[in-house]
Coordinates of C-alpha atoms in Angstrom, one line a residue:
M1028 CA 27.6 -39.3 -124.2
L1029 CA 29.3 -39.0 -120.9
R1030 CA 31.5 -36.2 -122.2
V1031 CA 28.4 -34.2 -123.5
R1032 CA 26.7 -34.5 -120.1
L1033 CA 30.1 -33.3 -118.4
T1034 CA 30.7 -30.4 -120.4
T1035 CA 27.0 -29.5 -120.0
V1036 CA 27.6 -29.5 -116.4
I1037 CA 30.8 -27.8 -116.5
A1038 CA 29.1 -24.9 -118.8
F1039 CA 26.1 -24.7 -116.3
G1040 CA 28.2 -24.5 -113.5
L1041 CA 30.2 -21.7 -115.0
G1042 CA 27.1 -19.9 -116.2
L1043 CA 25.8 -19.8 -112.6
L1044 CA 29.1 -18.5 -111.1
A1045 CA 28.7 -15.6 -113.8
L1046 CA 25.5 -14.8 -112.6
A1047 CA 26.6 -14.9 -109.4
G1048 CA 29.2 -12.4 -109.9
C1049 CA 26.6 -10.1 -111.2
A1050 CA 24.3 -10.2 -108.4
P1051 CA 24.5 -7.2 -106.1
Q1052 CA 26.1 -7.4 -103.0
S1053 CA 24.5 -7.4 -99.7
Q1054 CA 27.1 -5.3 -97.9
Q1055 CA 26.6 -2.6 -100.1
A1056 CA 22.9 -2.7 -99.8
A1057 CA 23.2 -3.1 -96.2
S1058 CA 25.4 -0.3 -95.5
K1059 CA 23.8 2.0 -97.9
A1060 CA 20.7 1.4 -95.8
Q1061 CA 22.4 2.1 -92.5
D1062 CA 24.0 5.6 -93.8
P1063 CA 22.7 8.2 -91.2
P1064 CA 20.7 11.1 -92.2
L1065 CA 22.7 14.3 -92.5
Q1066 CA 22.1 16.5 -89.5
P1067 CA 20.6 19.9 -89.8
G1068 CA 22.8 22.6 -90.6
M1069 CA 25.6 20.3 -92.0
A1070 CA 26.7 19.3 -95.6
R1071 CA 28.0 15.9 -96.8
A1072 CA 30.5 14.9 -99.2
W1073 CA 31.0 11.6 -100.9
F1074 CA 34.0 10.5 -102.3
F1075 CA 34.4 7.6 -104.7
R1076 CA 36.8 5.8 -106.5
Q1077 CA 35.9 3.4 -109.3
V1078 CA 37.3 0.1 -110.3
A1079 CA 40.3 1.0 -112.5
D1080 CA 40.9 -0.2 -116.2
P1081 CA 43.4 -2.8 -117.1
Q1082 CA 45.6 0.2 -118.5
Q1083 CA 45.9 1.5 -114.9
G1084 CA 48.3 -1.0 -113.8
N1085 CA 49.2 -1.4 -110.2
V1086 CA 47.7 1.7 -108.9
Y1087 CA 45.2 -0.7 -107.8
G1088 CA 47.1 -0.9 -104.4
A1089 CA 47.1 2.8 -103.9
D1090 CA 45.1 3.4 -100.9
L1091 CA 44.8 7.4 -101.0
I1092 CA 44.2 9.8 -98.4
I1093 CA 41.9 12.3 -99.2
Y1094 CA 42.3 16.0 -97.6
A1095 CA 39.9 19.0 -96.7
N1096 CA 41.8 22.2 -96.5
G1097 CA 44.9 20.1 -95.8
A1098 CA 43.3 18.0 -93.0
P1099 CA 42.9 14.2 -93.7
V1100 CA 39.4 13.2 -94.2
G1101 CA 40.0 9.3 -94.7
Q1102 CA 41.5 6.6 -96.9
I1103 CA 40.1 5.5 -100.1
A1104 CA 41.0 2.2 -101.9
Q1105 CA 39.7 1.3 -105.4
A1106 CA 36.1 0.4 -106.0
T1107 CA 34.8 2.2 -102.6
V1108 CA 32.9 5.0 -101.6
F1109 CA 32.7 7.0 -98.3
F1110 CA 31.1 10.1 -96.8
H1111 CA 32.3 13.0 -94.7
D1112 CA 29.9 15.6 -93.0
F1113 CA 31.2 19.0 -92.8
P1114 CA 30.1 22.1 -91.8
P1115 CA 29.2 24.4 -94.4
G1116 CA 32.2 26.5 -96.1
K1117 CA 34.6 26.3 -98.8
Y1118 CA 36.9 23.5 -98.9
R1119 CA 39.8 22.4 -101.0
F1120 CA 40.1 18.9 -101.8
T1121 CA 43.2 17.1 -102.5
V1122 CA 44.6 13.5 -102.6
Q1123 CA 47.6 12.0 -101.4
P1124 CA 50.4 12.3 -104.2
F1125 CA 51.3 9.3 -105.9
G1126 CA 53.0 9.0 -109.3
T1127 CA 54.0 12.5 -110.7
P1128 CA 53.0 14.9 -107.8
T1129 CA 50.6 17.8 -109.0
R1130 CA 48.9 20.8 -107.4
E1131 CA 45.6 19.5 -108.6
H1132 CA 42.6 20.1 -106.3
D1133 CA 38.9 20.9 -106.5
T1134 CA 37.5 23.8 -104.5
V1135 CA 33.9 23.3 -103.4
Q1136 CA 31.3 25.6 -101.6
L1137 CA 29.2 23.1 -99.4
L1138 CA 26.1 24.7 -98.3
P1139 CA 23.8 23.5 -95.3
G1140 CA 21.7 20.2 -96.6
E1141 CA 23.8 19.8 -99.5
Q1142 CA 25.7 16.7 -100.7
A1143 CA 28.7 17.1 -103.1
Y1144 CA 30.3 14.1 -104.9
L1145 CA 34.0 14.0 -105.7
Q1146 CA 35.8 11.3 -107.6
V1147 CA 39.4 10.2 -107.3
Q1148 CA 40.7 9.0 -110.2
W1149 CA 44.2 8.1 -111.7
E1150 CA 45.0 10.5 -114.6
A1151 CA 47.7 10.8 -117.4
N1152 CA 49.3 14.4 -117.0
W1153 CA 48.9 14.9 -120.8
E1154 CA 45.2 14.1 -120.4
A1155 CA 44.9 17.2 -118.1
N1156 CA 47.2 19.5 -119.9
R1157 CA 49.8 19.2 -117.3
T1158 CA 53.4 19.5 -118.2
G1159 CA 56.2 17.0 -117.0
G1160 CA 54.8 13.6 -118.3
G1161 CA 53.7 10.6 -115.9
S1162 CA 50.4 10.4 -114.0
S1163 CA 49.0 11.3 -110.8
F1164 CA 45.6 11.0 -108.9
T1165 CA 43.2 14.0 -108.8
V1166 CA 39.8 14.6 -107.1
L1167 CA 37.2 15.9 -109.3
S1168 CA 34.0 17.2 -108.7
S1169 CA 30.9 14.7 -110.3
S1170 CA 27.3 15.8 -110.6
P1171 CA 24.8 14.0 -108.6
E1172 CA 23.5 12.1 -111.6
V1173 CA 26.9 10.5 -112.8
A1174 CA 27.6 9.8 -109.1
Q1175 CA 24.2 7.7 -108.6
Q1176 CA 25.2 5.5 -111.5
Y1177 CA 28.7 4.6 -109.8
L1178 CA 27.7 4.5 -106.3
P1179 CA 25.5 1.4 -106.3
T1180 CA 28.7 -0.7 -107.9
L1181 CA 31.1 0.5 -105.1
T1182 CA 31.5 -0.9 -101.4
N1183 CA 30.2 1.6 -99.2
L1184 CA 32.6 2.3 -96.3
G1185 CA 30.4 4.4 -94.6
Q1186 CA 30.8 7.5 -92.6
R1187 CA 34.6 8.7 -92.4

């Protein structure tokens, strides 16, 4: 009888821990509420990096630097998001080369009042039709609809 109760208590405790892990993080909600409004005449770019799947191995530790037209914008770790406000214009976004360096980039025309979403991801070169084997990080445009599904699950680092 004691063994059954102990097992029940342990199972209940583990269930509570599992549910607590599913609860939204207050840091994410608080920082989202604190994001300043976009200033008139400016454009905002959101940069996000999802949690990797287990096949990506130790790229988890790579905290990459994102560049806009060759100038550093900010560093992004796995499972985080941040934004940067830019004057309107054409921007070439790249990421610090890790793995097999590529010339991958995404060029975005930012308009006043617009918000763009760019995802940083680890990608096998063969999946992107690049020669040479290996893998590298890339910066890719994302639709607002797709990005809005990911952003609440990431730690918001705010403005960079």
